[in-house]
Amino acid sequence: MKRMRVSNGSRSQHDGESFDLQGVRTVPQGDPQGMAQKLPPRKHMFDLPEAPIFYPSAEEFQDPLAYIQKIRPQAENAGLCKIVPPAGWNPPFALDTKRFRFRTRIQQLNSLEGKTRTNLNYLDQLYKFHAQQGQPLTKVPQLDHRPIDLFGLRHEVAVRGGYQKVNGEKRWAEIGRVMKYDRKTCTSMSNSLKSTYQKIILPFELYQAKHGSGSLSAAAEDGNSRRSKRQRSAARSDSPATPALPPAAPAQETVASPSAVSAAEDSKRTASLETIPDACEVCGSGENDSELLICDGCDRGFHMYCLSPALSAIPTNDWYCDACVLGAGADFGFEDGSEYTLASFKRKSDEFKRRMFGEYYEKQAAGYLAGPQMEGRVPEDVVESEFWRLVASPYEDVEVEYGADLHSAQHGSGFPTAERAPLDPYAKHPWNLNELPFQRESLFNYIRQDISGMMTPWIYVGMCFSTFCWHNEDHYTYSVNYQHWGDTKTWYGVPGRHADMFEDAMRAAVPELFADQPDLLFQLVTMLSPDVLLRRGVEVVTCDQRAGEFVVTFPQSYHAGFNQGFNFNEAVNFATPDWMPFDISSVKRYRQYARSPVFSHDELLMTMCEADAKYLLLPWFQRAAAEMLVRERSDRARVRAMWPASGALQRRMREAAWDDVALGESDIPEDMRQQCVVCKAFSFLSAVVCDCSPTYVSCLLHAEKACKCNGHHKTLLLRYTDSELSSMFDLCRD
């Protein structure tokens, strides 16, 4: 198995090292639009069409939101577009490169692609199962000079009715042909596939039938999978799945020799007192700790005599409990990588790309020079082809690092800011991403919280093959991404009108992953080949973003991509009136999956209404307000009917003004104290609280599900009275 790793642990490297922009591609001088238009079109993989590219005039470029609205009819249909600034656009790179340091995330490429990760998860289960049985797999059997696709073999046998039927009907040759093995060079193809299934797959199938196949991993139960891209207190990463079939000890029987047992005991039981569990997970007893076997996956303990079948000695190889065997891969996420300066990360990235594409660097002497489509002397289509080959290869592990989601408020922005450079004309330029979210037409002007990543830009430092996986933006907002400098960033986009088709295609392609993580699409950890999407009728476009160019994504559009080399991008969100219906849909989706929204939709509407009564006269606002008011009145009527004020004493529910009742811990932000304990929705207009807990808050939809107390323990909190809401509703109807 080929492995390539670029991580160097977690120590800081080359602190205080300055960075020279002369070593990277920067914003084109002179006429960037003319230069971009002269680039010959390149052939994209999967024959994807190019996303629309726009070239605003100097006058049009003065108002970014107005220009985006102008191009929206065409660009929104594609899901994303590229905007090339006019001549004269050349903002300075304002980041303090000597002080800037960032920590990366480690990405294993073949674990990113959904179908490949499903394959790897299955191989991980097989590895752990056979290790548990005392017969660890040391390598994958080969056929036709390549490893047998064990996951594919299992699938082909399953769709033909299972092992007994395939064996009885002698269909192994048919399976071999479907798996594209050449019978002319594989005279023993049928026997090899049958033997592999019998020895490796069938025992695990029987084990699954006995123990169930659900994901029971303790790590999955305890892990912190990535939440929304911009949660205020979100944990960002988990440990990735164990690599498929790593080197293991030689095969052996379950009962080991005395000397082997002694060595195993040193590593499994006495290496550290802190790792010894308090009790056996089966019997619950903490006695006989000398008989306690510790799982190498979750560190839980099991008496050897409590296992089924019981073990008489500690295995010399790795040993995994049933939960870790069956739950392998359920806790997938990104590990933290090293800390870098820009200079040290550039060296890392350049060295990696040179190793991956050495033949192109060797051609330099023959005049193979870097050009607009020769990032580091390697053609963009060559890099793209190799990227998709690697993400689809279960037996070729390549790891890269990505400096993603770096808060500009903490690290600094690539754009000059009014605080640091008040005299710089770009500090207040409307296309400066620190300024763009607060242009006159942006609804973010009415959000009271400062939300990092949405309203304050985030920074992305990429290397060759570092990836941003399929996702759409929080609350289905717009996003704008600017490349300050560096190698090309290749994007793929799906229009918002195909979002439902995209999600259906993802679930159909990798049902196993969705069974483990129903909210997988919120995790930002899964790629899927555009080819799979195209075959299911999903429209996909692509574009190559280069230094000095903007990419805009539209509401609800899914997008993904990868970096062709070392680069530096910055991104932020914004919202205009046409986005409002999308936010209504996004809030419902957050509630469906019990995901925390980033801000309150209802609070935004009420803040706008209170700030300027003109909104009550605008049709788009009237529609959104009417939806909110009808929903709120219906929810209040439902809760009052459940615990009527005229009912029996034990069922009567009190009502109070919101400010009359203290909610939760005082050191927790107020909006977080408004979250429903069931669905995580922000309960801004009203909520139900209960005497049973000072932190209990429920939205009106889940008032009876959050606790079982009688009505006289509950209080309906109202931020606005019924008459106040009715007055607003009347204005919206006029």
XYZ file of C-alpha atoms in Angstrom:
734
model
C 0.000 0.000 0.000
C 1.429 3.341 -1.021
C 1.420 5.988 1.716
C 2.417 9.627 1.604
C 2.113 11.859 4.636
C 2.943 15.532 4.991
C 2.139 16.147 8.653
C 4.993 16.946 11.039
C 3.311 16.647 14.422
C 2.226 19.733 16.310
C 5.318 21.791 17.044
C 5.641 25.351 15.819
C 8.023 25.766 12.872
C 10.172 28.772 11.913
C 8.529 31.275 14.248
C 8.980 34.884 13.228
C 9.826 34.022 9.619
C 8.810 36.644 7.050
C 7.142 35.672 3.784
C 8.101 36.895 0.312
C 5.178 37.374 -2.097
C 7.568 37.228 -5.041
C 7.498 33.453 -4.754
C 3.746 33.167 -5.498
C 1.347 34.276 -8.211
C -0.257 37.599 -7.289
C -2.976 39.859 -8.732
C -2.247 40.465 -12.446
C -0.992 43.953 -13.224
C -2.406 46.056 -16.039
C -5.586 44.525 -17.471
C -6.631 41.454 -15.418
C -9.885 41.061 -17.356
C -8.092 41.070 -20.697
C -5.571 38.534 -19.430
C -8.315 36.268 -18.083
C -10.302 36.442 -21.328
C -7.257 35.459 -23.357
C -6.767 32.212 -21.446
C -7.679 29.277 -23.697
C -10.453 27.141 -22.216
C -9.159 23.971 -20.652
C -10.875 20.599 -20.719
C -12.429 19.822 -17.367
C -12.940 16.351 -15.987
C -16.371 14.798 -16.420
C -16.940 17.287 -19.297
C -18.336 19.782 -16.793
C -19.482 23.138 -18.152
C -17.691 26.268 -16.992
C -19.483 28.418 -14.440
C -20.384 31.912 -15.690
C -17.540 34.448 -15.608
C -18.301 38.146 -15.324
C -16.198 41.200 -16.095
C -17.714 44.284 -14.417
C -16.866 47.758 -15.589
C -15.150 50.138 -13.164
C -18.509 51.791 -12.518
C -20.355 48.511 -11.937
C -17.581 47.378 -9.614
C -18.280 50.227 -7.183
C -21.389 48.531 -5.757
C -20.831 44.785 -5.216
C -24.329 43.860 -4.032
C -26.025 45.778 -6.822
C -23.759 44.105 -9.370
C -24.408 40.646 -7.948
C -28.140 41.313 -8.179
C -27.665 42.366 -11.800
C -25.954 39.104 -12.771
C -28.110 36.940 -10.478
C -30.575 35.663 -13.125
C -27.738 33.995 -15.017
C -25.329 33.209 -12.191
C -27.861 31.774 -9.734
C -28.902 29.260 -12.356
C -25.395 27.790 -12.165
C -25.039 27.982 -8.374
C -21.773 29.920 -8.453
C -19.885 32.316 -10.681
C -16.522 34.002 -11.022
C -16.014 37.771 -11.064
C -12.811 39.245 -12.490
C -12.179 42.819 -11.255
C -11.488 45.647 -13.710
C -8.119 47.264 -14.308
C -6.766 49.123 -11.309
C -7.839 46.563 -8.714
C -4.716 45.755 -6.730
C -5.265 45.727 -2.963
C -2.126 45.284 -0.851
C -1.707 42.052 1.065
C -2.048 43.496 4.554
C -1.474 40.446 6.738
C 1.480 40.613 9.122
C 3.230 37.587 7.649
C 6.003 37.602 10.228
C 3.574 37.147 13.131
C 0.943 35.070 11.321
C 0.840 31.431 12.392
C -1.895 28.921 11.826
C -2.750 25.339 12.613
C -3.849 22.979 9.874
C -6.241 20.084 9.544
C -5.022 16.760 8.215
C -6.986 15.333 5.311
C -6.585 11.789 4.045
C -7.745 12.097 0.471
C -9.356 8.705 0.015
C -11.327 9.169 3.231
C -12.908 12.341 1.872
C -14.723 10.738 -1.043
C -17.968 9.223 0.233
C -17.939 5.938 -1.683
C -14.250 5.369 -0.986
C -14.757 6.138 2.706
C -17.566 3.577 2.835
C -15.120 1.094 1.347
C -12.415 2.064 3.861
C -14.843 1.819 6.773
C -15.694 -1.721 5.718
C -12.015 -2.646 5.388
C -11.454 -1.143 8.835
C -14.226 -3.329 10.226
C -12.698 -6.395 8.587
C -9.261 -5.573 9.978
C -10.574 -5.077 13.513
C -12.746 -8.189 13.350
C -9.922 -10.488 12.286
C -7.610 -8.867 14.852
C -10.258 -9.547 17.486
C -10.384 -13.173 16.388
C -6.607 -13.506 16.756
C -5.962 -13.817 13.029
C -5.053 -10.301 11.877
C -5.010 -9.521 8.185
C -1.565 -8.553 7.003
C -2.423 -7.788 3.377
C -5.286 -7.789 0.906
C -5.273 -10.763 -1.520
C -4.381 -9.842 -5.110
C -5.966 -10.839 -8.385
C -4.957 -9.677 -11.850
C -1.992 -7.841 -10.265
C -4.187 -5.630 -8.057
C -5.788 -5.960 -4.619
C -9.178 -7.616 -4.581
C -11.884 -5.060 -3.847
C -13.295 -6.704 -0.726
C -16.109 -4.195 -0.339
C -17.024 -4.571 -4.007
C -16.909 -8.370 -3.735
C -19.216 -8.272 -0.727
C -21.623 -6.002 -2.622
C -21.696 -8.153 -5.769
C -22.370 -11.298 -3.737
C -25.106 -9.546 -1.747
C -27.005 -8.268 -4.817
C -27.025 -11.824 -6.205
C -28.704 -13.279 -3.142
C -25.792 -14.005 -0.833
C -23.005 -16.530 -0.519
C -25.076 -19.717 -0.572
C -26.920 -18.743 -3.750
C -23.823 -17.480 -5.573
C -21.903 -20.614 -4.643
C -24.740 -22.950 -5.551
C -25.292 -21.292 -8.929
C -21.526 -21.019 -9.595
C -21.647 -17.288 -10.322
C -18.131 -16.407 -9.190
C -16.906 -15.977 -12.779
C -19.798 -13.625 -13.465
C -18.831 -11.552 -10.421
C -15.217 -11.489 -11.608
C -16.266 -10.091 -14.975
C -18.409 -7.405 -13.322
C -15.423 -6.460 -11.156
C -13.360 -6.193 -14.373
C -10.885 -8.997 -13.712
C -9.354 -10.485 -16.851
C -10.110 -14.193 -16.989
C -7.428 -14.732 -19.618
C -4.699 -13.746 -17.186
C -6.544 -15.044 -14.105
C -7.143 -18.725 -14.729
C -8.084 -19.218 -11.081
C -10.346 -16.159 -10.900
C -13.431 -17.991 -9.636
C -11.489 -19.971 -7.038
C -9.632 -16.864 -5.860
C -12.830 -14.841 -5.377
C -14.584 -17.739 -3.656
C -11.623 -18.418 -1.367
C -11.250 -14.740 -0.471
C -14.931 -14.499 0.380
C -14.878 -17.663 2.475
C -11.763 -16.755 4.464
C -12.143 -12.991 4.943
C -15.697 -11.822 4.295
C -17.963 -14.718 5.277
C -16.734 -14.992 8.899
C -17.435 -11.282 9.364
C -20.873 -11.640 7.761
C -21.731 -14.345 10.287
C -20.367 -12.173 13.095
C -22.527 -9.241 11.948
C -25.589 -11.470 11.789
C -24.994 -12.471 15.393
C -24.083 -9.076 16.842
C -25.948 -6.682 14.535
C -24.334 -4.221 12.151
C -25.192 -0.859 13.743
C -22.548 1.676 14.625
C -21.961 1.142 18.323
C -18.561 2.725 18.677
C -17.915 4.394 21.979
C -15.785 6.832 20.087
C -18.751 7.690 17.926
C -20.908 8.188 21.002
C -18.367 10.435 22.678
C -16.823 12.169 19.648
C -17.526 15.727 18.645
C -18.412 15.640 14.968
C -18.159 18.975 13.272
C -21.259 21.083 13.694
C -22.285 24.025 11.553
C -19.394 25.745 9.833
C -19.717 28.729 12.143
C -21.094 27.647 15.502
C -20.067 29.912 18.331
C -18.605 27.093 20.397
C -18.274 24.307 17.868
C -15.605 21.674 18.224
C -13.965 21.175 14.882
C -12.456 17.747 14.500
C -12.352 14.101 15.467
C -9.862 11.340 14.932
C -10.181 9.838 11.456
C -10.923 6.206 10.795
C -8.112 3.703 11.146
C -6.323 3.256 7.773
C -7.474 0.186 5.904
C -5.478 -2.936 6.673
C -2.339 -1.453 8.242
C 0.599 -3.765 8.983
C -0.297 -6.182 11.739
C 1.307 -9.004 13.678
C 1.535 -12.442 12.035
C -1.550 -14.611 12.168
C -1.919 -16.627 15.358
C -4.379 -18.563 17.446
C -6.486 -16.853 20.101
C -4.420 -18.419 22.897
C -0.928 -16.914 22.854
C 2.377 -18.199 24.227
C 3.435 -17.190 27.797
C 6.210 -14.885 26.548
C 3.875 -13.215 24.094
C 1.268 -12.801 26.816
C 3.839 -11.107 29.021
C 4.704 -8.581 26.296
C 1.050 -7.999 25.542
C 0.268 -7.420 29.197
C 2.962 -4.738 29.338
C 1.363 -2.815 26.487
C -2.282 -3.528 27.155
C -2.615 -3.505 30.920
C 0.343 -2.086 32.813
C 1.737 0.630 30.538
C -0.174 3.376 32.323
C -2.357 3.260 35.394
C -4.518 6.008 33.895
C -5.613 3.685 31.060
C -6.982 0.941 33.331
C -10.808 1.094 33.295
C -12.701 1.053 36.581
C -14.832 -1.932 35.702
C -15.670 -4.562 33.128
C -18.193 -3.371 30.537
C -19.986 -6.751 30.633
C -20.357 -7.629 34.314
C -19.759 -4.186 35.812
C -17.274 -5.542 38.340
C -13.973 -3.851 39.060
C -12.445 -6.991 40.550
C -9.811 -9.191 38.929
C -8.175 -6.347 37.054
C -5.380 -8.730 36.049
C -7.991 -10.395 33.829
C -9.136 -7.074 32.346
C -8.531 -6.776 28.598
C -8.439 -3.206 27.271
C -9.854 -2.455 23.824
C -7.302 -0.811 21.526
C -10.075 1.269 19.981
C -11.986 2.793 22.895
C -9.868 1.899 25.993
C -12.817 0.227 27.694
C -12.187 -2.887 29.742
C -13.531 -6.438 29.492
C -12.823 -9.450 31.670
C -11.464 -12.116 29.372
C -13.827 -14.648 30.926
C -16.816 -12.328 30.256
C -16.216 -12.301 26.506
C -18.061 -14.632 24.165
C -16.164 -16.750 23.407
C -13.992 -16.325 26.474
C -10.247 -15.792 26.075
C -7.699 -17.662 28.152
C -4.862 -15.167 27.554
C -4.356 -11.616 26.332
C -3.859 -11.522 22.528
C -0.459 -10.349 21.328
C -1.992 -8.365 18.461
C -4.367 -5.410 18.668
C -7.740 -6.362 20.094
C -11.066 -4.565 19.583
C -14.391 -4.909 21.336
C -17.603 -5.609 19.425
C -18.658 -1.954 19.523
C -15.418 -0.800 17.895
C -15.528 -3.559 15.289
C -19.074 -2.744 14.234
C -18.745 1.014 14.595
C -15.505 1.514 12.690
C -15.523 4.803 10.799
C -18.645 6.231 12.441
C -16.701 9.024 14.134
C -14.947 10.357 11.028
C -13.520 13.867 11.190
C -10.298 15.815 10.644
C -7.315 15.654 12.977
C -5.366 18.751 13.904
C -2.112 19.121 12.025
C 0.987 21.194 12.622
C 1.428 24.897 13.271
C 3.045 26.853 10.439
C 4.114 30.227 9.203
C 3.344 31.028 5.567
C 6.988 30.466 4.633
C 7.205 27.051 6.294
C 3.877 25.926 4.835
C 4.970 27.031 1.363
C 8.061 24.849 1.658
C 5.882 21.949 2.772
C 3.444 22.479 -0.095
C 6.108 22.966 -2.778
C 8.003 19.867 -1.665
C 4.834 17.788 -1.738
C 3.803 18.969 -5.197
C 7.281 18.354 -6.552
C 7.159 14.763 -5.245
C 3.720 14.197 -6.753
C 4.538 15.681 -10.171
C 8.292 15.314 -10.456
C 8.291 14.687 -14.205
C 6.889 18.145 -14.891
C 9.563 19.848 -12.817
C 12.239 17.908 -14.680
C 10.976 19.360 -17.965
C 11.973 22.873 -16.958
C 15.278 22.593 -18.818
C 13.349 21.823 -21.994
C 11.451 25.092 -21.755
C 8.361 23.790 -19.922
C 7.763 27.079 -18.125
C 5.141 28.151 -15.616
C 2.211 29.960 -17.216
C -1.394 30.920 -16.482
C -2.438 27.264 -16.520
C 0.840 25.790 -15.341
C 0.609 26.042 -11.582
C 4.117 25.161 -10.428
C 4.813 23.903 -13.952
C 1.993 21.340 -13.748
C -1.060 21.697 -16.041
C -4.305 22.236 -14.163
C -6.027 19.324 -15.875
C -3.209 16.997 -14.783
C -3.582 18.073 -11.148
C -7.362 17.702 -11.334
C -7.133 14.220 -12.819
C -4.661 13.079 -10.157
C -6.836 14.527 -7.389
C -9.878 12.500 -8.390
C -7.762 9.389 -8.922
C -6.396 9.623 -5.394
C -9.712 10.281 -3.671
C -11.127 7.172 -5.368
C -8.224 4.863 -4.458
C -8.847 2.839 -1.263
C -5.313 1.400 -1.279
C -3.316 4.589 -1.859
C -3.234 6.828 1.203
C -2.147 10.412 0.592
C -2.485 12.959 3.388
C -2.400 16.717 2.963
C -2.945 19.657 5.298
C -5.298 22.606 5.047
C -5.293 25.839 7.025
C -9.073 26.233 6.953
C -11.603 28.392 8.827
C -8.991 30.671 10.368
C -10.678 33.622 12.073
C -9.499 36.916 10.625
C -10.452 38.621 13.899
C -7.774 36.506 15.568
C -5.206 36.109 12.781
C -5.743 39.292 10.809
C -7.255 39.856 7.371
C -5.471 39.843 4.049
C -7.250 43.121 3.288
C -6.272 46.396 4.947
C -8.774 47.473 7.600
C -9.847 50.863 8.879
C -8.429 50.009 12.300
C -4.949 49.106 11.042
C -4.648 51.258 7.919
C -7.219 54.087 8.062
C -5.590 55.993 5.193
C -5.441 53.070 2.777
C -8.180 53.493 0.123
C -8.764 49.724 0.076
C -9.588 49.712 3.800
C -13.121 50.964 3.052
C -13.450 49.576 -0.476
C -16.861 47.877 -0.878
C -15.207 44.688 -2.216
C -13.001 44.461 0.876
C -14.515 41.405 2.553
C -14.460 43.127 5.927
C -16.794 45.773 4.456
C -18.924 43.852 1.951
C -21.309 42.159 4.456
C -22.374 45.588 5.717
C -23.097 47.338 2.445
C -26.357 49.242 2.382
C -28.517 46.434 0.963
C -27.138 43.672 3.185
C -29.531 42.335 5.810
C -26.575 41.524 8.047
C -26.785 45.126 9.220
C -29.699 43.987 11.382
C -28.041 41.000 13.043
C -26.943 42.020 16.517
C -24.326 39.312 17.049
C -20.872 39.413 15.511
C -20.709 36.009 13.848
C -17.201 34.988 12.859
C -17.073 33.380 9.443
C -20.350 34.875 8.306
C -19.948 38.570 9.085
C -16.214 38.541 9.806
C -14.077 36.839 7.131
C -12.322 33.531 7.553
C -8.945 32.706 6.010
C -7.960 29.596 4.041
C -4.340 28.609 3.369
C -4.200 25.733 0.917
C -1.678 23.289 -0.472
C -1.915 20.922 -3.418
C -4.998 18.658 -3.068
C -6.277 20.257 0.171
C -10.035 20.066 -0.098
C -13.238 21.817 0.866
C -15.996 19.214 0.811
C -19.574 19.501 -0.429
C -21.690 21.925 1.584
C -23.970 24.874 1.321
C -23.667 27.974 3.467
C -25.127 28.464 6.923
C -28.704 29.692 6.623
C -28.342 29.236 2.840
C -26.714 32.669 2.586
C -24.587 34.007 -0.238
C -20.835 33.679 0.066
C -17.989 35.507 -1.615
C -14.459 34.098 -1.759
C -11.404 36.114 -2.818
C -8.001 34.719 -3.716
C -5.243 37.074 -2.563
C -2.459 35.066 -4.213
C -1.233 31.607 -5.084
C -2.083 28.607 -7.188
C -5.505 27.896 -8.672
C -8.476 26.849 -6.556
C -10.795 24.555 -8.553
C -14.499 24.777 -7.676
C -17.529 22.573 -8.349
C -21.041 23.930 -7.902
C -24.632 22.689 -7.851
C -27.433 25.266 -8.219
C -29.822 25.752 -5.312
C -32.744 24.523 -7.420
C -30.996 21.131 -7.564
C -30.158 21.023 -3.840
C -32.806 18.392 -3.073
C -31.655 16.244 -6.002
C -28.074 16.612 -4.810
C -28.993 15.428 -1.297
C -30.954 12.477 -2.690
C -27.981 11.527 -4.864
C -25.623 11.682 -1.876
C -27.885 9.479 0.242
C -28.289 6.968 -2.580
C -24.537 6.850 -3.239
C -23.388 6.369 0.369
C -26.347 5.084 2.432
C -23.979 3.516 4.972
C -22.504 6.906 5.884
C -25.931 8.473 6.312
C -26.994 5.538 8.492
C -24.111 6.403 10.834
C -24.520 10.189 10.536
C -27.980 11.329 9.375
C -26.727 14.926 9.453
C -23.687 14.082 7.300
C -24.266 17.009 4.954
C -23.743 19.402 7.868
C -20.323 17.931 8.624
C -18.325 19.316 5.647
C -16.251 16.131 5.484
C -17.547 14.302 2.392
C -16.740 14.533 -1.309
C -18.587 12.776 -4.090
C -17.459 12.665 -7.685
C -19.369 15.026 -10.002
C -19.698 12.043 -12.319
C -21.947 10.309 -9.769
C -24.082 13.429 -9.468
C -24.360 13.880 -13.239
C -25.557 10.303 -13.682
C -28.378 11.072 -11.245
C -29.471 14.151 -13.137
C -27.829 16.761 -10.891
C -26.409 19.771 -12.710
C -22.760 20.500 -11.833
C -20.534 23.350 -13.042
C -16.872 24.108 -12.410
C -14.505 27.060 -12.411
C -10.841 27.787 -11.760
C -10.225 30.713 -9.400
C -6.893 32.464 -9.714
C -5.170 35.301 -7.873
C -7.228 38.485 -7.725
C -10.535 36.795 -8.632
C -13.794 36.474 -6.688
C -16.096 33.453 -6.587
C -19.684 34.070 -5.468
C -21.977 31.221 -4.384
C -25.739 31.691 -4.357
C -28.366 30.726 -1.766
C -28.723 26.990 -1.070
C -26.193 26.064 -3.765
C -23.857 23.212 -2.889
C -20.195 23.681 -3.661
C -16.890 21.894 -3.152
C -13.391 21.924 -4.560
C -9.681 21.593 -4.006
C -6.497 23.633 -4.212
C -4.020 23.034 -7.012
C -1.148 24.280 -4.863
C -0.123 26.796 -2.229
C -2.615 29.684 -2.021
C -4.294 32.176 0.311
C -8.036 32.867 0.171
C -10.493 34.800 2.297
C -14.273 34.367 2.446
C -17.354 35.878 4.053
C -21.156 35.708 3.761
C -23.839 38.255 3.017
C -27.606 38.349 2.581
C -29.856 40.446 0.379
C -33.676 40.585 0.318
C -34.000 37.799 -2.288
C -32.364 35.456 0.254
C -35.169 35.720 2.818
C -37.278 32.745 1.575
C -34.172 30.566 1.687
C -33.632 31.420 5.350
C -37.144 30.245 6.184
C -36.287 26.875 4.604
C -32.913 26.691 6.325
C -34.400 27.231 9.787
C -36.846 24.372 9.213
C -33.948 22.166 8.155
C -31.915 23.051 11.252
C -34.911 22.094 13.393
C -35.403 18.815 11.512
C -31.860 17.695 12.350
C -31.681 19.390 15.777
C -28.810 21.551 14.561
C -28.029 24.890 16.152
C -28.794 27.831 13.862
C -26.292 30.657 13.739
C -28.783 33.454 14.365
C -32.523 33.851 14.950
C -34.604 34.353 11.823
C -37.486 35.825 13.818
C -35.197 38.206 15.681
C -33.802 39.438 12.378
C -37.292 40.251 11.090
C -38.353 42.003 14.289
C -35.121 44.000 14.427
C -35.642 45.178 10.857
C -39.234 46.115 11.575
C -38.297 48.104 14.677
C -35.341 49.789 12.953
C -37.273 51.040 9.927
C -41.026 50.850 9.355
C -40.432 51.021 5.586
C -39.871 47.275 5.562
C -43.535 46.707 6.419
C -44.395 48.178 3.024
C -42.064 45.943 0.999
C -43.665 42.803 -0.494
C -40.712 40.507 0.184
C -40.660 41.542 3.853
C -44.437 41.283 4.150
C -44.331 37.677 2.937
C -41.623 36.730 5.424
C -43.331 38.537 8.307
C -46.688 36.969 7.483
C -45.131 33.490 7.566
C -43.595 34.240 10.974
C -46.769 35.725 12.464
C -49.102 32.970 11.248
C -46.700 30.349 12.569
C -46.358 32.070 15.945
C -50.092 32.556 16.463
C -50.736 28.904 15.611
C -48.021 27.707 18.000
C -49.358 29.860 20.846
C -52.881 28.558 20.328
C -51.603 24.974 20.420
C -49.689 25.403 23.686
C -52.546 27.246 25.388
C -54.955 24.475 24.412
C -52.576 21.940 25.928
C -52.437 23.698 29.290
C -55.525 25.978 29.390
C -55.709 28.793 31.911
C -59.292 27.806 32.688
C -58.449 24.161 33.281
C -57.701 22.219 36.427
C -55.176 23.850 38.730
C -52.449 21.286 38.056
C -52.758 21.893 34.306
C -52.828 25.684 34.264
C -49.843 27.326 32.660
C -48.678 30.750 33.682
C -47.880 33.496 31.169
C -45.271 36.189 31.674
C -43.333 38.833 29.798
C -39.951 37.567 28.622
C -37.917 40.005 30.708
C -39.741 39.039 33.921
C -38.098 35.592 34.091
C -34.345 34.932 34.298
C -33.235 32.208 31.904
C -30.300 29.887 32.457
C -26.777 30.781 33.464
C -26.015 34.487 33.429
C -22.599 33.933 31.827
C -24.164 32.222 28.793
C -25.065 34.574 25.892
C -28.743 35.429 25.850
C -29.374 33.962 22.411
C -27.881 30.629 23.507
C -30.220 30.637 26.514
C -33.120 30.869 24.077
C -32.341 27.546 22.391
C -34.910 24.788 22.581
C -33.555 21.784 24.470
C -35.143 19.453 21.902
C -34.609 20.938 18.433
C -31.967 23.652 19.173
C -34.119 26.326 17.472
C -33.881 29.874 18.830
C -37.107 30.681 20.654
C -37.104 34.433 20.202
C -40.774 35.406 20.112
C -41.905 32.996 22.809
C -40.769 29.993 24.815
C -41.897 27.615 27.507
C -39.847 27.312 30.698
C -40.342 24.946 33.602
C -39.645 24.986 37.322
C -37.913 21.607 37.034
C -34.725 23.155 35.672
C -33.280 26.683 35.550
C -31.800 25.940 32.113
C -34.955 24.392 30.638
C -36.177 26.268 27.562
C -38.456 24.841 24.909
C -39.846 26.199 21.681
C -43.621 25.989 21.431
C -43.466 23.002 19.078
C -41.727 20.850 21.692
C -43.170 22.191 24.929
C -44.625 18.803 25.916
C -41.567 16.791 24.840
C -38.845 18.570 26.771
C -40.146 17.411 30.162
C -43.198 15.631 31.604
C -44.122 18.189 34.280
C -47.709 19.348 34.710
C -48.794 22.695 33.343
C -48.707 24.507 36.684
C -44.900 24.110 36.683
C -44.586 25.769 33.266
C -44.546 29.375 32.123
C -45.221 30.674 28.634
C -42.821 33.549 28.037
C -43.875 36.200 25.532
C -41.532 38.782 24.101
C -44.456 40.408 22.283
C -48.102 40.267 23.307
C -50.779 38.860 21.033
C -52.093 42.338 20.327
C -48.644 43.616 19.376
C -48.207 40.768 16.912
C -51.720 41.324 15.546
C -50.941 44.974 14.913
C -47.849 44.015 12.964
C -49.832 41.413 11.041
C -52.440 44.002 10.092
C -49.736 46.322 8.787
C -48.257 43.510 6.708
C -51.642 42.808 5.116
C -52.340 46.447 4.221
